[in-house]
XYZ file of C-alpha atoms in Angstrom:
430
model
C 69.996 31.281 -9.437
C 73.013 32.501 -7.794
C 74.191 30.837 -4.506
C 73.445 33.951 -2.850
C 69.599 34.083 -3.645
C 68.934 30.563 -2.851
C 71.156 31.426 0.342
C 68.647 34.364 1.433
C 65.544 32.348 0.142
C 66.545 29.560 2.134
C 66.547 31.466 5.757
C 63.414 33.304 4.550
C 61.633 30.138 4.400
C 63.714 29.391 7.641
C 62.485 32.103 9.607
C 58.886 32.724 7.973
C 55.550 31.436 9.361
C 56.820 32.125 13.082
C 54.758 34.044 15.522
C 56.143 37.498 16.825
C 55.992 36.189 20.392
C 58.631 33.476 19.555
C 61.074 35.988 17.828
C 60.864 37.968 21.386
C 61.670 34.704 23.162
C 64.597 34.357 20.363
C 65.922 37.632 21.529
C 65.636 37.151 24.726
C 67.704 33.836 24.963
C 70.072 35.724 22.524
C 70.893 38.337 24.953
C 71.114 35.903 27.434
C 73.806 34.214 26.043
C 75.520 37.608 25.083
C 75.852 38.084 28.338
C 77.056 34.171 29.896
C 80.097 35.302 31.129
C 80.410 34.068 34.451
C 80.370 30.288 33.416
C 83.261 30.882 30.533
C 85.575 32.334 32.917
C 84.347 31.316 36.738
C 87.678 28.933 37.193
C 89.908 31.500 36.391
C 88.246 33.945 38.784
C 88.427 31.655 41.463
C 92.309 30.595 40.764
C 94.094 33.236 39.255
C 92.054 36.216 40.857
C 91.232 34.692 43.985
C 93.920 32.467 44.392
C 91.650 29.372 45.778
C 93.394 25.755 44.722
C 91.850 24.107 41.913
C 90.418 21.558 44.226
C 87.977 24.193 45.922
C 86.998 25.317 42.209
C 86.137 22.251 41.419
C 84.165 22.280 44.393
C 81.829 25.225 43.503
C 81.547 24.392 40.008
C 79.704 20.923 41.479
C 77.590 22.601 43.706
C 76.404 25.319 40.462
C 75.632 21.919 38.831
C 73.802 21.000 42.036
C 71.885 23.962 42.033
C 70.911 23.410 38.729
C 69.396 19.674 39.406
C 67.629 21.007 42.015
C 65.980 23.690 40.333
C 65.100 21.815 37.333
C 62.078 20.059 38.836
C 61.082 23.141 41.324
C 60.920 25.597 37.914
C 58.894 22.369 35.986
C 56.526 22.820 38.488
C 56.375 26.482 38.771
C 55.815 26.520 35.318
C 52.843 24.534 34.934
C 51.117 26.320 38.342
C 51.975 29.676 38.296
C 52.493 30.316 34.506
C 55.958 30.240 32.093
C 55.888 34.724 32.478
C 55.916 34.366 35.685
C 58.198 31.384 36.129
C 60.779 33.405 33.940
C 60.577 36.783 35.447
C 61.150 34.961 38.712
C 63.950 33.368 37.182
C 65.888 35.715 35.446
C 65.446 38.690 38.657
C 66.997 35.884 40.608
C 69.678 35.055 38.224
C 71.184 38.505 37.802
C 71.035 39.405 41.582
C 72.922 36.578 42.603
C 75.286 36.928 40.167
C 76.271 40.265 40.765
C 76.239 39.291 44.419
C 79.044 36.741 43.310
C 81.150 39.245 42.076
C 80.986 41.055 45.533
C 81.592 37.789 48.017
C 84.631 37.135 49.200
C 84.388 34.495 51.474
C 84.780 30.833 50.506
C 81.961 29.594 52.542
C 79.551 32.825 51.038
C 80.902 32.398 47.257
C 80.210 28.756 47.583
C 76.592 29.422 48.447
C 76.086 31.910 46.031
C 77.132 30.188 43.132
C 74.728 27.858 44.394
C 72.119 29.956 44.158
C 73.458 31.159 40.638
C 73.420 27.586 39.521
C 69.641 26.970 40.860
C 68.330 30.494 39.288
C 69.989 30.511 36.082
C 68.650 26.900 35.319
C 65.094 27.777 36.556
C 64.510 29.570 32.994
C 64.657 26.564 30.748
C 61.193 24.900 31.867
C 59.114 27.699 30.934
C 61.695 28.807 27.652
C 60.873 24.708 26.384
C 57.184 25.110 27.736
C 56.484 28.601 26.117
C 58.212 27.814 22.876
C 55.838 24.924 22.376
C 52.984 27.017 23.471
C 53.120 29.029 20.604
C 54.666 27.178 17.977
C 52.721 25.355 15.849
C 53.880 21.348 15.957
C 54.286 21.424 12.410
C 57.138 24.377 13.076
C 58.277 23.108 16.669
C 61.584 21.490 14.767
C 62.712 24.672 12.907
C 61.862 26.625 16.356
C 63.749 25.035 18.794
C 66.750 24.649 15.556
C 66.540 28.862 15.905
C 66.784 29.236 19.509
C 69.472 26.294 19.482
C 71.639 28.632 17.469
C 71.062 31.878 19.125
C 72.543 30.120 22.341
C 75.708 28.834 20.506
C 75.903 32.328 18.542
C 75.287 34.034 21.907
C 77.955 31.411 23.806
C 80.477 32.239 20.843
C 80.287 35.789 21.445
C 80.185 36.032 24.753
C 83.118 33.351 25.371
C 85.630 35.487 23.585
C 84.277 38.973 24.935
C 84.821 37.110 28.115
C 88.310 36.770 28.114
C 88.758 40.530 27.411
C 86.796 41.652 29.732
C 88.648 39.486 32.250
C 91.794 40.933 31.498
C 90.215 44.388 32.509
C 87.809 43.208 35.727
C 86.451 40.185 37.137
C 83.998 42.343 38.517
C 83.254 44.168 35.474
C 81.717 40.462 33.707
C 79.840 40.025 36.747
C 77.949 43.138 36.626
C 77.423 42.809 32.957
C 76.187 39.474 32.927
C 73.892 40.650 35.433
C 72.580 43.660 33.560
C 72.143 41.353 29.938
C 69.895 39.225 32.326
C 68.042 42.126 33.448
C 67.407 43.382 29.675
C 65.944 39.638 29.564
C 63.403 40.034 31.954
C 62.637 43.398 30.990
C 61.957 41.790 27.180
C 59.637 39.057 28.730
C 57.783 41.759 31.289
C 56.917 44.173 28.078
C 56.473 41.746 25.161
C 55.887 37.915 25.921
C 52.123 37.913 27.765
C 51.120 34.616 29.413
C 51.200 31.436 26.643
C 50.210 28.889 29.429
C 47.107 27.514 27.409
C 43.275 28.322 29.352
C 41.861 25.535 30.306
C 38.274 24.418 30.839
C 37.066 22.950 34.285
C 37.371 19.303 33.304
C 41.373 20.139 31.718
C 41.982 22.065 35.040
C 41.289 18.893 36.640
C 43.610 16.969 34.717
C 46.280 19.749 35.342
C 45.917 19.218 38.757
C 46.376 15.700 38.396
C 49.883 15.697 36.925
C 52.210 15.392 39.568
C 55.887 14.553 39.310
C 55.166 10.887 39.974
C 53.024 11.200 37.210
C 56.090 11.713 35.094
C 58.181 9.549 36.765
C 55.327 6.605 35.469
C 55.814 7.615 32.210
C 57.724 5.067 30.628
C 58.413 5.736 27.349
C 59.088 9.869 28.783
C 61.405 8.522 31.605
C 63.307 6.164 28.481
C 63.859 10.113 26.631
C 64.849 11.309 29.692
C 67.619 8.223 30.753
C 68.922 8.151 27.447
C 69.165 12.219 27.259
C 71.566 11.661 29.766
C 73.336 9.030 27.690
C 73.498 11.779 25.432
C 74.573 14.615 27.110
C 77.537 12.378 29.305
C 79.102 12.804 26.034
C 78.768 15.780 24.375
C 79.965 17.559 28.283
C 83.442 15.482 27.198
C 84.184 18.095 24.694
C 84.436 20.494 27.870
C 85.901 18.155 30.496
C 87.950 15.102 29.158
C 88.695 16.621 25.675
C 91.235 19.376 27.244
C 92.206 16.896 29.987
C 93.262 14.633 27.863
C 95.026 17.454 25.484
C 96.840 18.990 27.679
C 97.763 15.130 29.318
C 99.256 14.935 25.443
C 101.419 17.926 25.367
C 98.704 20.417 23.566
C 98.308 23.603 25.127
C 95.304 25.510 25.777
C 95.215 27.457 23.046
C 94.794 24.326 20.577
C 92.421 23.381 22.466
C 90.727 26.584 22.250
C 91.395 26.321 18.084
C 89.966 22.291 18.290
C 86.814 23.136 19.960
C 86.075 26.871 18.364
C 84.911 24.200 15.370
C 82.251 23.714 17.498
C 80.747 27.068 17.932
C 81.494 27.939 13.845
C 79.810 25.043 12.938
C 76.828 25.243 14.601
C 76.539 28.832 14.051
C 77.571 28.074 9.829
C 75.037 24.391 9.584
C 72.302 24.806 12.259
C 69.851 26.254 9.578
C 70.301 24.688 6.689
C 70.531 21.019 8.668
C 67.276 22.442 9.628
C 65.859 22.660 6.686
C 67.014 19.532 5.804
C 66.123 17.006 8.503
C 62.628 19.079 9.506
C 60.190 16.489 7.822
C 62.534 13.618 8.084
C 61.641 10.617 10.606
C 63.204 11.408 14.448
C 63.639 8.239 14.903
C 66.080 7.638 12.398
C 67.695 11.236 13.607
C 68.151 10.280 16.901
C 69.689 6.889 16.485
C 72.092 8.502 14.018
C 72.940 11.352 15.794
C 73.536 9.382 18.867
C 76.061 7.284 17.138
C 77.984 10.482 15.410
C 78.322 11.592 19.292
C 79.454 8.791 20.390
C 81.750 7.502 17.074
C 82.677 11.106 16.977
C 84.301 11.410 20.582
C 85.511 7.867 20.379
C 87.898 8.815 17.302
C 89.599 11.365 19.571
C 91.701 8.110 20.530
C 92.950 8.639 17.138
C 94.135 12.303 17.106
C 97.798 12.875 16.776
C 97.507 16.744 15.935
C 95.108 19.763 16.177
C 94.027 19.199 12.679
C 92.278 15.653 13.552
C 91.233 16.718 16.513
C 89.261 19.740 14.629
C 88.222 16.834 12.139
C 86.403 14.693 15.241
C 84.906 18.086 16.284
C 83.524 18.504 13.298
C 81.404 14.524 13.757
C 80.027 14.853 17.016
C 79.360 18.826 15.745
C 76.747 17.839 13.449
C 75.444 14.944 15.869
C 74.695 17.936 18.034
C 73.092 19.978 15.468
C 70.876 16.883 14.786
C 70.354 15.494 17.987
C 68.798 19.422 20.187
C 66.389 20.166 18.351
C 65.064 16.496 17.443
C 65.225 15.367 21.396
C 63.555 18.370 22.236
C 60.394 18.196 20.012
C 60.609 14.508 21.304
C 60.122 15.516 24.596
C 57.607 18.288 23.366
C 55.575 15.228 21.618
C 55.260 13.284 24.562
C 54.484 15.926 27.118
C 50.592 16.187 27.860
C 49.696 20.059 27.217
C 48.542 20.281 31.143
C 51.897 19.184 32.427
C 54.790 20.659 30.034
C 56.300 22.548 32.628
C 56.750 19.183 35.010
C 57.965 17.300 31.758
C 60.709 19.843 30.395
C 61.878 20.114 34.159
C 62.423 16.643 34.090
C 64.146 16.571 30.453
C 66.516 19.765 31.835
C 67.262 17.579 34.683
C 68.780 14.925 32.609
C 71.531 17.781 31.650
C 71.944 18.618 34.542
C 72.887 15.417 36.258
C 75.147 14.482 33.424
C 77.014 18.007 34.172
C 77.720 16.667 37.338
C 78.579 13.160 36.456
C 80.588 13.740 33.815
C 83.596 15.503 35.573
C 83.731 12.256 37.518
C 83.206 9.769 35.009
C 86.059 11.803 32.838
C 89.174 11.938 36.009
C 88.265 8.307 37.217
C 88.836 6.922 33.611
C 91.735 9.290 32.329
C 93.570 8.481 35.671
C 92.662 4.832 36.044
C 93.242 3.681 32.587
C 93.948 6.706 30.237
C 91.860 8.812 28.194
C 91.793 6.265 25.407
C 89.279 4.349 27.548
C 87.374 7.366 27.768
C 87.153 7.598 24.325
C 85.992 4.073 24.129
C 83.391 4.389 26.490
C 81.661 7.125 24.712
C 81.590 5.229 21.346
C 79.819 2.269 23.865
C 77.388 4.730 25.416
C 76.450 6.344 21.552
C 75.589 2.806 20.599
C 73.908 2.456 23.696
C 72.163 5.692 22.821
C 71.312 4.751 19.433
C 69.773 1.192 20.276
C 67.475 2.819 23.172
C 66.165 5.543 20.764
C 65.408 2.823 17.970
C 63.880 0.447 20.545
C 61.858 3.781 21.978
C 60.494 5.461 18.628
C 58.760 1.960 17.538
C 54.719 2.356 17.942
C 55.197 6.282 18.703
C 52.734 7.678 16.533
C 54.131 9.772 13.798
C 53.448 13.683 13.489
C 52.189 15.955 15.626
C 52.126 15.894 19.285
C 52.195 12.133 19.993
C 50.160 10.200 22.304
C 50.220 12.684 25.289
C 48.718 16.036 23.850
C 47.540 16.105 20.473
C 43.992 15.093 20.491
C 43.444 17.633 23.726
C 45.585 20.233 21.558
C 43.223 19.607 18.867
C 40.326 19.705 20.382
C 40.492 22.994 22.587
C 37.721 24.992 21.967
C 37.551 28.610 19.748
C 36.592 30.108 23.230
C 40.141 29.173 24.468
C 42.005 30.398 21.578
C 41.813 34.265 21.813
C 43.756 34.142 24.636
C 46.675 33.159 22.888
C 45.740 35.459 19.862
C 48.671 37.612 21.546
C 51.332 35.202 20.825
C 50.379 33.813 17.579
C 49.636 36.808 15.676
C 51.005 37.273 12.225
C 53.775 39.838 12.087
């Protein structure tokens, strides 16, 4: 068999067995990220094109973070109250308004607000994406789903960072409107095509829905351990994009090799995300998790070692596959642990975790670089992997294996044929 055929049989048996509503989800996150322009080149907008000190960009790109903390608990509970649909309609109207209002603003005080808002609206989304995707995914297939939709948003990301810079070149304005149109087209694909997959519930698991609170999450221990060492994880992958060219261009590299170290990134996942796939699906997560957490880590700490663009490509490449690993694993994790009433509360709380470490991380990154130099910074991510790695070993032991875990599976299981037709929509064979 030629490497071709098993190439073509492999993403057949990659992408079979899903249900139509997930490949509209897939799309829509794809066009999504076709059209994230606004993030790639929002710094050079507000410098270059606006002429505002780097100090004041700085500034908004915090409070877009901000927004995006914020939001991530609101949307959680949106998501388990008023439905994921909803939730994501809601969402993605709001997103593309306020960013074409962004492109329009011109004062500092009104652009600072907006891309607030931006930050809050564009972030609302992931809840009910997470919450939705497990909906209708069977548990079994929850690892190769969220592997799919993990590489439409780095194959989306890819192409829209370097259609970004073109576009740029022409109007400011002109990425703006676009990014706000490719959102529209998003919410237009979840109006027509993606009908509710919040689960119906029976009186008694209405009551139970009502009972899940945020606190309730916040008790959660061994949820609350996912989410604290999420962030673990996370503080160092958002390196790659804040100390990594800091500490480039503090070496004498210019921006373009950093652009060639870190395009790795994007090939990579778009080249190994499926076949990885395919390869660690029925594989423990424990043993994932703690391995992937120490690539990240090992892999960022070796930067200390990089002399040239070559090696840093070559530690790219480590804390690459850690990443390819380490999304979709975490995120059927979190899926595992989540009680079916109260997904939307729990994925708000794991998006949260991202959040927070987008915000911290830009810190962390100048106090260490300028303090002691960006070899400590490479130091202290190795630390943190092991850190990582130890907390998910320590965390996995006792979790039962398969399925949805302790927190949904029996109630999954045991929902009655009268509740199922009204997902019949989602799940339906092709």
């Amino acid at each position: 068999m030629s490497s071709v055929v098993r190439a073509r049989r492999a993403v057949r048996e990659t992408v079979s067995g899903l249900p139509p509503a997930f490949w509209w989800l897939w799309t829509s996150t794809l066009v999504n990220r076709l059209g994230a322009f606004v993030a790639t080149f929002m710094a050079l907008y507000l410098t270059l094109d606006r002429g505002y000190s780097a100090t004041y960009a700085g500034l908004v790109a915090a409070l877009h973070g901000l927004g995006g903390v914020i939001s991530s608990l609101g949307a959680g509970v949106m998501t388990d109250r008023l439905g994921r649909r909803p939730t994501l309609l809601v969402a993605q109207v709001a997103t593309a308004l306020s960013v074409a209002a962004l492109g329009f603003v011109r004062d500092p005080l009104a652009i600072a607000g907006v891309a607030f808002l931006v930050g809050m609206a564009s972030n609302a989304s992931r809840p009910a994406v997470q919450a939705m995707m497990a909906d209708i995914v069977r548990p079994e297939d929850r690892i190769r789903a969220f592997s799919l939709n993990y590489w439409a948003i780095n194959l989306g990301f890819a192409v829209s960072s370097m259609a970004a810079g073109f576009i740029a070149e022409y109007s400011y304005l002109a990425g703006f409107l676009i990014e706000a149109v490719m959102t529209l087209v998003c919410a237009v694909v979840v109006f027509l095509k993606l009908p509710e997959s919040k689960p119906v519930r029976s009186a008694e698991a209405a009551a139970r829905e009502a009972g899940v609170r945020l606190t309730t999450v916040l008790r959660d221990g061994r949820f609350m351990g996912v989410v604290g060492l999420s962030f673990l994880i996370a503080l160092i992958f958002q390196q790659a994009s804040v100390g990594l060219p800091i500490a480039m261009g503090e070496a004498g590299f210019t921006p373009a090799d950093y652009g060639m170290a870190i395009a790795v990134n994007g090939v990579l996942i778009v080249v190994l995300q499926i076949p990885v796939t395919r390869f660690i699906e029925h594989r423990d997560p424990g043993r994932l998790l703690v391995i992937s957490a120490l690539l990240a880590g090992y892999g960022l700490g070796l930067t200390a070692f990089a002399g040239s663009v070559g090696v840093f490509a070559l530690t790219v490449c480590v804390w690459t596959l850690a990443e390819i690993v380490n999304a979709p694993t975490q995120t059927g994790l979190v899926v595992r642990l989540s009680p079916v009433h109260g997904r939307g509360r729990y994925q708000g709380m794991y998006t949260m975790s991202w959040a927070v470490a987008a915000l911290v991380a830009p810190l962390m990154a100048g106090f260490v670089i300028d303090r002691f130099g960006s070899v400590w910074l490479w130091g202290l991510c190795a630390v943190i992997g092991t850190v990582a790695g130890l907390g998910y070993a320590l965390l996995m032991r006792g979790l039962p294996a398969g399925g949805e875990g302790r927190a949904g599976g029996a109630e999954e299981k045991a929902r009655s044929a009268v509740e199922r037709p009204a997902e019949a929509g989602t799940t339906s064979a092709v």
